[in-house]
Coordinates of C-alpha atoms and ligand atoms in Angstrom, one line a residue:
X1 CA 15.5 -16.9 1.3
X2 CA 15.0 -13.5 2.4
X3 CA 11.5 -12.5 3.5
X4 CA 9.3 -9.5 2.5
X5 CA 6.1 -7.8 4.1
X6 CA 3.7 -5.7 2.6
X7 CA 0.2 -4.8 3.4
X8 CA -2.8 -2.4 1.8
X9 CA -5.7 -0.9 3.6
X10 CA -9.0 -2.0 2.5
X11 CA -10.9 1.2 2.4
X12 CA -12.2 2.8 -1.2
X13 CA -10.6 0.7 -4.2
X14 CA -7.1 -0.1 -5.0
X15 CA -6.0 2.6 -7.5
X16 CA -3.5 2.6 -9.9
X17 CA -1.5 4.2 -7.3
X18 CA -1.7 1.1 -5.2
X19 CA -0.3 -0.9 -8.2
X20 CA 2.1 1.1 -9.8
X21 CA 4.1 1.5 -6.2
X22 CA 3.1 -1.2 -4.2
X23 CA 1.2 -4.3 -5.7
X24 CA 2.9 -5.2 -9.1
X25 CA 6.4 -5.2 -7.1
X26 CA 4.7 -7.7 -5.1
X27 CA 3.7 -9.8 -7.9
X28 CA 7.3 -9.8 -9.2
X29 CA 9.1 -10.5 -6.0
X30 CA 6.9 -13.6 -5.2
X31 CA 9.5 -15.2 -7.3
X32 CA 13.0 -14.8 -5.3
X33 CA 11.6 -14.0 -1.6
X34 CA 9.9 -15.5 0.7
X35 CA 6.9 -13.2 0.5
X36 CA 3.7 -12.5 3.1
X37 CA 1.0 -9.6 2.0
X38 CA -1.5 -8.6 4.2
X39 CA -5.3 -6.8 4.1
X40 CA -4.7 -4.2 6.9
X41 CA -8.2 -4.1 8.2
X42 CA -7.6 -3.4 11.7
X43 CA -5.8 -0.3 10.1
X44 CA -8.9 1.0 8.5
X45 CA -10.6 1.0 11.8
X46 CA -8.8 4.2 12.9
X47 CA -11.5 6.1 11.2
X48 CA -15.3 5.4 11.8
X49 CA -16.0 2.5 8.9
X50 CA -19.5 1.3 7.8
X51 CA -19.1 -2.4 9.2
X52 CA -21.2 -4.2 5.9
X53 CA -18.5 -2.2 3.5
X54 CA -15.6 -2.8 5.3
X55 CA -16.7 -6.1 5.0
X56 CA -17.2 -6.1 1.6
X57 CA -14.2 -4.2 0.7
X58 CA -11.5 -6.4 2.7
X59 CA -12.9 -9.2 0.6
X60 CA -12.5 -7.0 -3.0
X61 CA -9.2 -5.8 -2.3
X62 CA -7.8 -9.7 -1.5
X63 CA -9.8 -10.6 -5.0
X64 CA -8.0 -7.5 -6.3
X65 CA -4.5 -8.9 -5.2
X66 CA -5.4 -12.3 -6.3
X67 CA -6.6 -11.0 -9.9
X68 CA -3.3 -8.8 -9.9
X69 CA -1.0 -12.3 -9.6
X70 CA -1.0 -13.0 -6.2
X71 CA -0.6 -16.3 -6.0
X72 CA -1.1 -18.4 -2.7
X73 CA 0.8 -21.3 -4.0
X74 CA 3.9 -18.9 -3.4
X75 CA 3.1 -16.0 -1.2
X76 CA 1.4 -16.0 1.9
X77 CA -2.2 -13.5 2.1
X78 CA -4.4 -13.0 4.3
X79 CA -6.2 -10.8 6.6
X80 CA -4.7 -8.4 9.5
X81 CA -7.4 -9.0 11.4
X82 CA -7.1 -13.0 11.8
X83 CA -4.0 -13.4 13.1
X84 CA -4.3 -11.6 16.7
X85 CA -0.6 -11.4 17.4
X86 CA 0.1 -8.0 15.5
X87 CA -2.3 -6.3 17.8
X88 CA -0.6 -7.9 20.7
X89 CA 2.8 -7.0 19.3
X90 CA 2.0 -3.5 18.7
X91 CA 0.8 -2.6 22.1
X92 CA 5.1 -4.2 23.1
X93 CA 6.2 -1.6 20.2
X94 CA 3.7 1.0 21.4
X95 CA 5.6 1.4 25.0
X96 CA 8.7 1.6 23.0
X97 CA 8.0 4.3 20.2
X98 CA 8.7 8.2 21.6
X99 CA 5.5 10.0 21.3
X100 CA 7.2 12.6 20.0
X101 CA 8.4 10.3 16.9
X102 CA 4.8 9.4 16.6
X103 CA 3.6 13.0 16.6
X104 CA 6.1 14.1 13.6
X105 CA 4.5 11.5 11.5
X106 CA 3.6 13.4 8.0
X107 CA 0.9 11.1 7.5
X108 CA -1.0 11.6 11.0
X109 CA -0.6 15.3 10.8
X110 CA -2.6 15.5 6.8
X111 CA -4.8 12.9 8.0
X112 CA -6.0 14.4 11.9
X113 CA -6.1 18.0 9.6
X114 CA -8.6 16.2 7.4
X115 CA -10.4 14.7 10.3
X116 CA -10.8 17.7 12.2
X117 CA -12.1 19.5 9.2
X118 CA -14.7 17.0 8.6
X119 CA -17.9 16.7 9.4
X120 CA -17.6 14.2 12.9
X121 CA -14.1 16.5 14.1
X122 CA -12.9 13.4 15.5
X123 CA -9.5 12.2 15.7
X124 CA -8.7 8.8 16.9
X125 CA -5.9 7.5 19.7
X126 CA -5.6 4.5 16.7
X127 CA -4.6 7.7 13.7
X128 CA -1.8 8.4 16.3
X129 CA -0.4 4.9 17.7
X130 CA -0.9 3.6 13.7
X131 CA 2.5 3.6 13.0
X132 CA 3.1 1.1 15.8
X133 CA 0.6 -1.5 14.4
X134 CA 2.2 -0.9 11.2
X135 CA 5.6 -1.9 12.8
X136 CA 4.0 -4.8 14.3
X137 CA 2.8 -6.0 11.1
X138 CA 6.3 -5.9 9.3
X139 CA 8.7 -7.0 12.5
X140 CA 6.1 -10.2 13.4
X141 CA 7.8 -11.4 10.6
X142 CA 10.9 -11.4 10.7
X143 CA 10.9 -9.0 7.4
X144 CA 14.4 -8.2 5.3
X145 CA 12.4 -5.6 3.0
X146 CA 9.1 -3.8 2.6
X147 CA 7.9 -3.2 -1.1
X148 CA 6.1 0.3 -0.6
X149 CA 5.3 3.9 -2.5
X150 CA 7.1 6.5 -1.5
X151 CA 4.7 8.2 1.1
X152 CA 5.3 5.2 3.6
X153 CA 8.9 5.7 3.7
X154 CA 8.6 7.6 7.3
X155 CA 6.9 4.9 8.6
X156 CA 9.3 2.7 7.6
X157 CA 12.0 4.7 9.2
X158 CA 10.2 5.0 12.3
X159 CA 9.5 0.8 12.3
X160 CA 13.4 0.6 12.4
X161 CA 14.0 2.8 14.9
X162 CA 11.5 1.0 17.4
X163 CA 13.2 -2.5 16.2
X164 CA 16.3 -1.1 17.4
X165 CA 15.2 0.7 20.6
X166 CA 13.7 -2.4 21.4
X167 CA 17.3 -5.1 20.6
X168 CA 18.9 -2.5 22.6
X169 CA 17.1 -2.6 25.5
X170 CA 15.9 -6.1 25.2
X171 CA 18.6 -7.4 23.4
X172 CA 18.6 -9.1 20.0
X173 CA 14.6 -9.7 19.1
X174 CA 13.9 -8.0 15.8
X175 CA 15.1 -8.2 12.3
X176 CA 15.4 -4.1 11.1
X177 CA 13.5 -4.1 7.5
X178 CA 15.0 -2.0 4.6
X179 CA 12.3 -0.3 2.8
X180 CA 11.6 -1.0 -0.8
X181 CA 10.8 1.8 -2.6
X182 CA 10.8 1.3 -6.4
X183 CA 12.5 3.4 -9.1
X184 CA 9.4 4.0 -11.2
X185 CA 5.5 4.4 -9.7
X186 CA 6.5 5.3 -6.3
X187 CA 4.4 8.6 -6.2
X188 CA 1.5 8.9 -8.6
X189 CA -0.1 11.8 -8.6
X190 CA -3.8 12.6 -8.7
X191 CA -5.4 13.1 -12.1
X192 CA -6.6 16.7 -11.6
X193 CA -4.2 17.9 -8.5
X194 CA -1.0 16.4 -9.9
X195 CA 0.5 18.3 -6.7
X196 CA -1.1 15.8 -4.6
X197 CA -0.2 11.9 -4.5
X198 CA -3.2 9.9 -6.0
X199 CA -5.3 8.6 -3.1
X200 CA -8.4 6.8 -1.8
X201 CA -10.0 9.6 0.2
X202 CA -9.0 11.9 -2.6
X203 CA -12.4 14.7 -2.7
X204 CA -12.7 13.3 -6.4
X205 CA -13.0 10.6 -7.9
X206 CA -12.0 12.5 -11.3
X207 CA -8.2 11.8 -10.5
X208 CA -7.5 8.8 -9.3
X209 CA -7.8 5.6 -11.9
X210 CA -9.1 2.9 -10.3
X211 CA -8.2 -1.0 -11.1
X212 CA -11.9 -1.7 -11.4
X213 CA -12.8 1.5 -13.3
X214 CA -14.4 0.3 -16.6
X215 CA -12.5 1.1 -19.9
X216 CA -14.5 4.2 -21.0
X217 CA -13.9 5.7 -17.6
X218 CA -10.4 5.4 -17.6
X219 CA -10.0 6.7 -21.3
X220 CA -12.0 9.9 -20.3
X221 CA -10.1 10.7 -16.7
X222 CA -7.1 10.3 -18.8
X223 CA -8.5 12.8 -21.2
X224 CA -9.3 15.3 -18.6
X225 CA -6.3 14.9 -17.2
X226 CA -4.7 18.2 -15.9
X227 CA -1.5 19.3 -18.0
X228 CA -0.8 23.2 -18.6
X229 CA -0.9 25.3 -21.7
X230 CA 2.9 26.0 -22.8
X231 CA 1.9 22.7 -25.0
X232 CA 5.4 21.3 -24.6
X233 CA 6.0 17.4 -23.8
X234 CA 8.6 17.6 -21.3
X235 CA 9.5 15.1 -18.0
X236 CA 9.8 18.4 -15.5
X237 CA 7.9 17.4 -12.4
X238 CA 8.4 21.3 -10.8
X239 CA 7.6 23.1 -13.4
X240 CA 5.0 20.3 -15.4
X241 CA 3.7 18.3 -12.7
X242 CA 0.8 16.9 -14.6
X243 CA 2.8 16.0 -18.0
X244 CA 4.8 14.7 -15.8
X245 CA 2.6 12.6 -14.2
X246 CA 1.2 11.2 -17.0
X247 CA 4.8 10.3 -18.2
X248 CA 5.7 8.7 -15.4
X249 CA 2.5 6.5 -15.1
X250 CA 3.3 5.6 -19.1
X251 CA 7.1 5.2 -18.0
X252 CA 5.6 3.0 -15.3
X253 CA 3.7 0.7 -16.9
X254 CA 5.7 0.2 -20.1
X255 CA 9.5 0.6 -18.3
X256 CA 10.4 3.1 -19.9
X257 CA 12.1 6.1 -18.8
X258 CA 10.0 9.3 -18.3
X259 CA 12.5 11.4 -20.1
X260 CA 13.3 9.6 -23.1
X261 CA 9.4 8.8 -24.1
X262 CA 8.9 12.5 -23.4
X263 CA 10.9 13.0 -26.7
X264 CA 8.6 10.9 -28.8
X265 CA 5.6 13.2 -28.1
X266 CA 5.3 16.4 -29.2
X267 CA 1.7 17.3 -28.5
X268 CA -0.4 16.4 -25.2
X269 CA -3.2 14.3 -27.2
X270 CA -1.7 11.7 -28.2
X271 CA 0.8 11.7 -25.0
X272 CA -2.7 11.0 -23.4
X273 CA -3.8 8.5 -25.9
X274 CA -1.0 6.2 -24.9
X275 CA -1.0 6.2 -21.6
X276 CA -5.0 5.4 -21.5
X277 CA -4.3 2.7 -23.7
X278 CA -1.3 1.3 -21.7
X279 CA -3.5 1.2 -18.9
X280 CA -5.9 -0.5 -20.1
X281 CA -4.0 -3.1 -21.5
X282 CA -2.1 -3.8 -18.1
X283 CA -5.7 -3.2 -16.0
X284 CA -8.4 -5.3 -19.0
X285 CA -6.8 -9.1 -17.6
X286 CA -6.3 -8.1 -14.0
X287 CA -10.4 -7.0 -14.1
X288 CA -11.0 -10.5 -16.0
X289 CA -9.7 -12.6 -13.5
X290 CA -11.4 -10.0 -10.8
X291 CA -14.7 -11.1 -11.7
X292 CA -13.8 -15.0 -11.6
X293 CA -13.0 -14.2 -7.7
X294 CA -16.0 -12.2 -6.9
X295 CA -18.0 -15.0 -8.6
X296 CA -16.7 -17.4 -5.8
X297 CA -16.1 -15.6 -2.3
X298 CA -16.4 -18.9 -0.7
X299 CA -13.4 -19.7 -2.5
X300 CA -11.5 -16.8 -1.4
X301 CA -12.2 -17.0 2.3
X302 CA -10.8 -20.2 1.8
X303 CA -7.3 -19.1 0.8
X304 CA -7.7 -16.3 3.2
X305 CA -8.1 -18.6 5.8
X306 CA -5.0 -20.8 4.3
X307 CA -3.2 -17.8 4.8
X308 CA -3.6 -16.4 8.2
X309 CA -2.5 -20.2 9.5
X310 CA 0.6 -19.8 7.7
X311 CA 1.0 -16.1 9.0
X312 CA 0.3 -17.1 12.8
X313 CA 2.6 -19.9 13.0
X314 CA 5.7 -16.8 12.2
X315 CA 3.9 -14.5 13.9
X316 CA 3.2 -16.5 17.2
X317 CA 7.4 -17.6 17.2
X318 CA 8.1 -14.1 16.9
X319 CA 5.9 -12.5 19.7
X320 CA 7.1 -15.3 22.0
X321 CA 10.5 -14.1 21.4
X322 CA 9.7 -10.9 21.8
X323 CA 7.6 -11.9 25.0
X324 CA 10.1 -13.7 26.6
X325 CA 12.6 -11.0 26.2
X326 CA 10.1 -8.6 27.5
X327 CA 10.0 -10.2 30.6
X328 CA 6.7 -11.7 30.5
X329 CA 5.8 -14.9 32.4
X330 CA 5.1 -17.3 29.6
Ligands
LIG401 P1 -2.1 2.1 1.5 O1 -3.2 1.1 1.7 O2 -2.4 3.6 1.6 O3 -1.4 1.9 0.2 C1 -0.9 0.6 -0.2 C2 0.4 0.7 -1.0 O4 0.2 1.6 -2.1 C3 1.2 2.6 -2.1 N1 0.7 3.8 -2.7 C4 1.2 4.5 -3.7 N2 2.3 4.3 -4.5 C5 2.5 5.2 -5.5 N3 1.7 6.2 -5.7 C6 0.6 6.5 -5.0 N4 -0.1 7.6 -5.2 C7 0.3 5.6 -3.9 N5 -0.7 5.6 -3.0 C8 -0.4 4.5 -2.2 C9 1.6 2.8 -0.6 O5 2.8 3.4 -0.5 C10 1.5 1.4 -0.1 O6 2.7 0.7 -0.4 N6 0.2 2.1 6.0 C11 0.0 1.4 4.7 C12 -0.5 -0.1 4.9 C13 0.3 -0.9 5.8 C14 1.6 -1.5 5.5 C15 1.9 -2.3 6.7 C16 2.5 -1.4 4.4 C17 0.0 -1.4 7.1 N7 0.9 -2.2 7.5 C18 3.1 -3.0 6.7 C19 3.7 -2.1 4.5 C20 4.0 -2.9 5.6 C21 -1.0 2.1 3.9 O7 -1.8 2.8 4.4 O8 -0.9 1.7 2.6

């Protein structure tokens, strides 16, 4: 069976973002791969976290993926965190990424930009050598395909390329990943800069839906959702990016092609009227079961901790291999 690897970051709250790209695909491929999904915690840490909430929030965002259909019966979840060989691996892939590949990455140059500008001005080593801990995650595995959104598909390109630096030079250790980018939901777009992707660390909180926003708030961010004033329903993401984005969240959720629903709309009310309520209706049971987990955390550090066995005993074969091929005394 072929295996997939995915992982989320546990800072701010999984937004619909997260679910339309990222989680739902790994709901639905639980059924015909072998499939591991990780809380990237020792990814967070490249900027300065408040210890009690990252605490807290790796905890929501695995009751989050549980409460989406997670289920540990048939995937494998846990926490980066507890199983120590991806940091071990990455330092390996670390000596065998170019820093120049590293310093190209679209993702470190926004996110050291935002840094600087911010109130501390600091920009980590970790923002920079991410991408290799990222690649250690997915290759530990012995990953076929990585379900992700759209903006990850650099880092995806630059896992392969250290995979195969390092079979050529070490001969055959790593499986190369394909990326899994999906037709529908790979890039939503913020709310009220439908420009931008929708995001955690977003300035507002005004654009981005969250899974655990309650009903009311997702009906009025919907509502004051950016669009234009020509008035016409049309799928044009240049010249309409936030009808657009509101179609292709609807699209999304109902699969349904952005285009053709556009046609059964003719004014921006009620194009915003469906959408909300096709939210809601996909979000209302994944928040139901939510507060069933939070209700038990015991319960969930208990699967957690189910998982992360079942990740190691991969993950430690792997690293061996890759070890022993490194030349390392074992
Ligand atoms: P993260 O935590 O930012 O996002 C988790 C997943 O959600 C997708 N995503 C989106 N999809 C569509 N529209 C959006 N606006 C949107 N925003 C986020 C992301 O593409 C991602 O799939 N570096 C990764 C975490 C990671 C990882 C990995 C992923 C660490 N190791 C190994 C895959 C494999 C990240 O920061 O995702």
């Amino acid at each position: 069976m072929s295996r997939v690897f995915s992982g989320i970051q546990p800072t701010g709250s999984t937004h619909l973002g997260n679910y339309l790209g990222a989680v739902r695909n790994w709901v639905d491929m639980q059924d015909s791969y072998d499939t591991i999904y990780c809380v990237v915690d020792l990814h967070a840490l490249t900027v300065q976290q408040d210890p009690a909430e990252l605490r807290a929030s790796t905890l929501r965002v695995a009751q989050v993926l549980l409460a989406a259909g997670i289920d540990p019966d048939r995937a494998t979840l846990f926490v980066q965190s507890h199983v120590h060989e991806h940091p071990e691996l990455s330092w390996m892939l670390e000596c065998n990424a170019a820093f120049g590949d590293l310093r190209r990455m679209t993702q470190f140059k926004d996110k050291s930009d935002q840094a600087e500008s911010g109130s501390s001005g600091f920009v980590s080593a970790g923002l920079f050598t991410y991408p290799a801990l990222m690649a250690a995650d997915i290759l530990l595995y012995d990953t076929d395909a990585v379900p992700v959104g759209d903006d990850q598909r650099q880092h995806l390109e630059f896992t392969r390329d250290v995979a195969e630096r390092f079979n050529n030079r070490y001969g055959d250790t790593f499986v190369v990943p394909e990326a899994f980018i999906p037709p529908a939901g790979a890039r939503i777009m913020d709310l009220q800069h439908p420009t931008n992707k929708m995001s955690k660390s977003a300035d507002t909180d005004s654009g981005t839906i969250l899974l655990l926003d309650d009903m009311k708030k997702i009906e009025k961010k919907i509502k004051r959702a950016v669009t234009d004033t020509d008035g016409e329903v049309r799928f044009d993401v240049a010249e309409k990016p936030g009808v657009s984005n509101l179609l292709s969240i609807l699209g999304a959720v109902t699969d349904q092609d952005p285009t053709e629903l556009a046609s059964g709309f003719e004014q921006y009310g009620p194009l915003k009227a469906a959408t909300a309520e096709a939210i809601i209706e996909r979000i209302r049971p994944i928040q139901e079961r939510f507060r069933e987990f939070e209700a038990d955390p015991a319960e969930t550090e208990r699967l957690l901790a189910i998982g992360a066995e079942k990740a190691q005993q991969k993950a430690a074969e792997v690293l061996a291999r890759a070890k022993n091929n490194l030349g390392l005394l074992p």
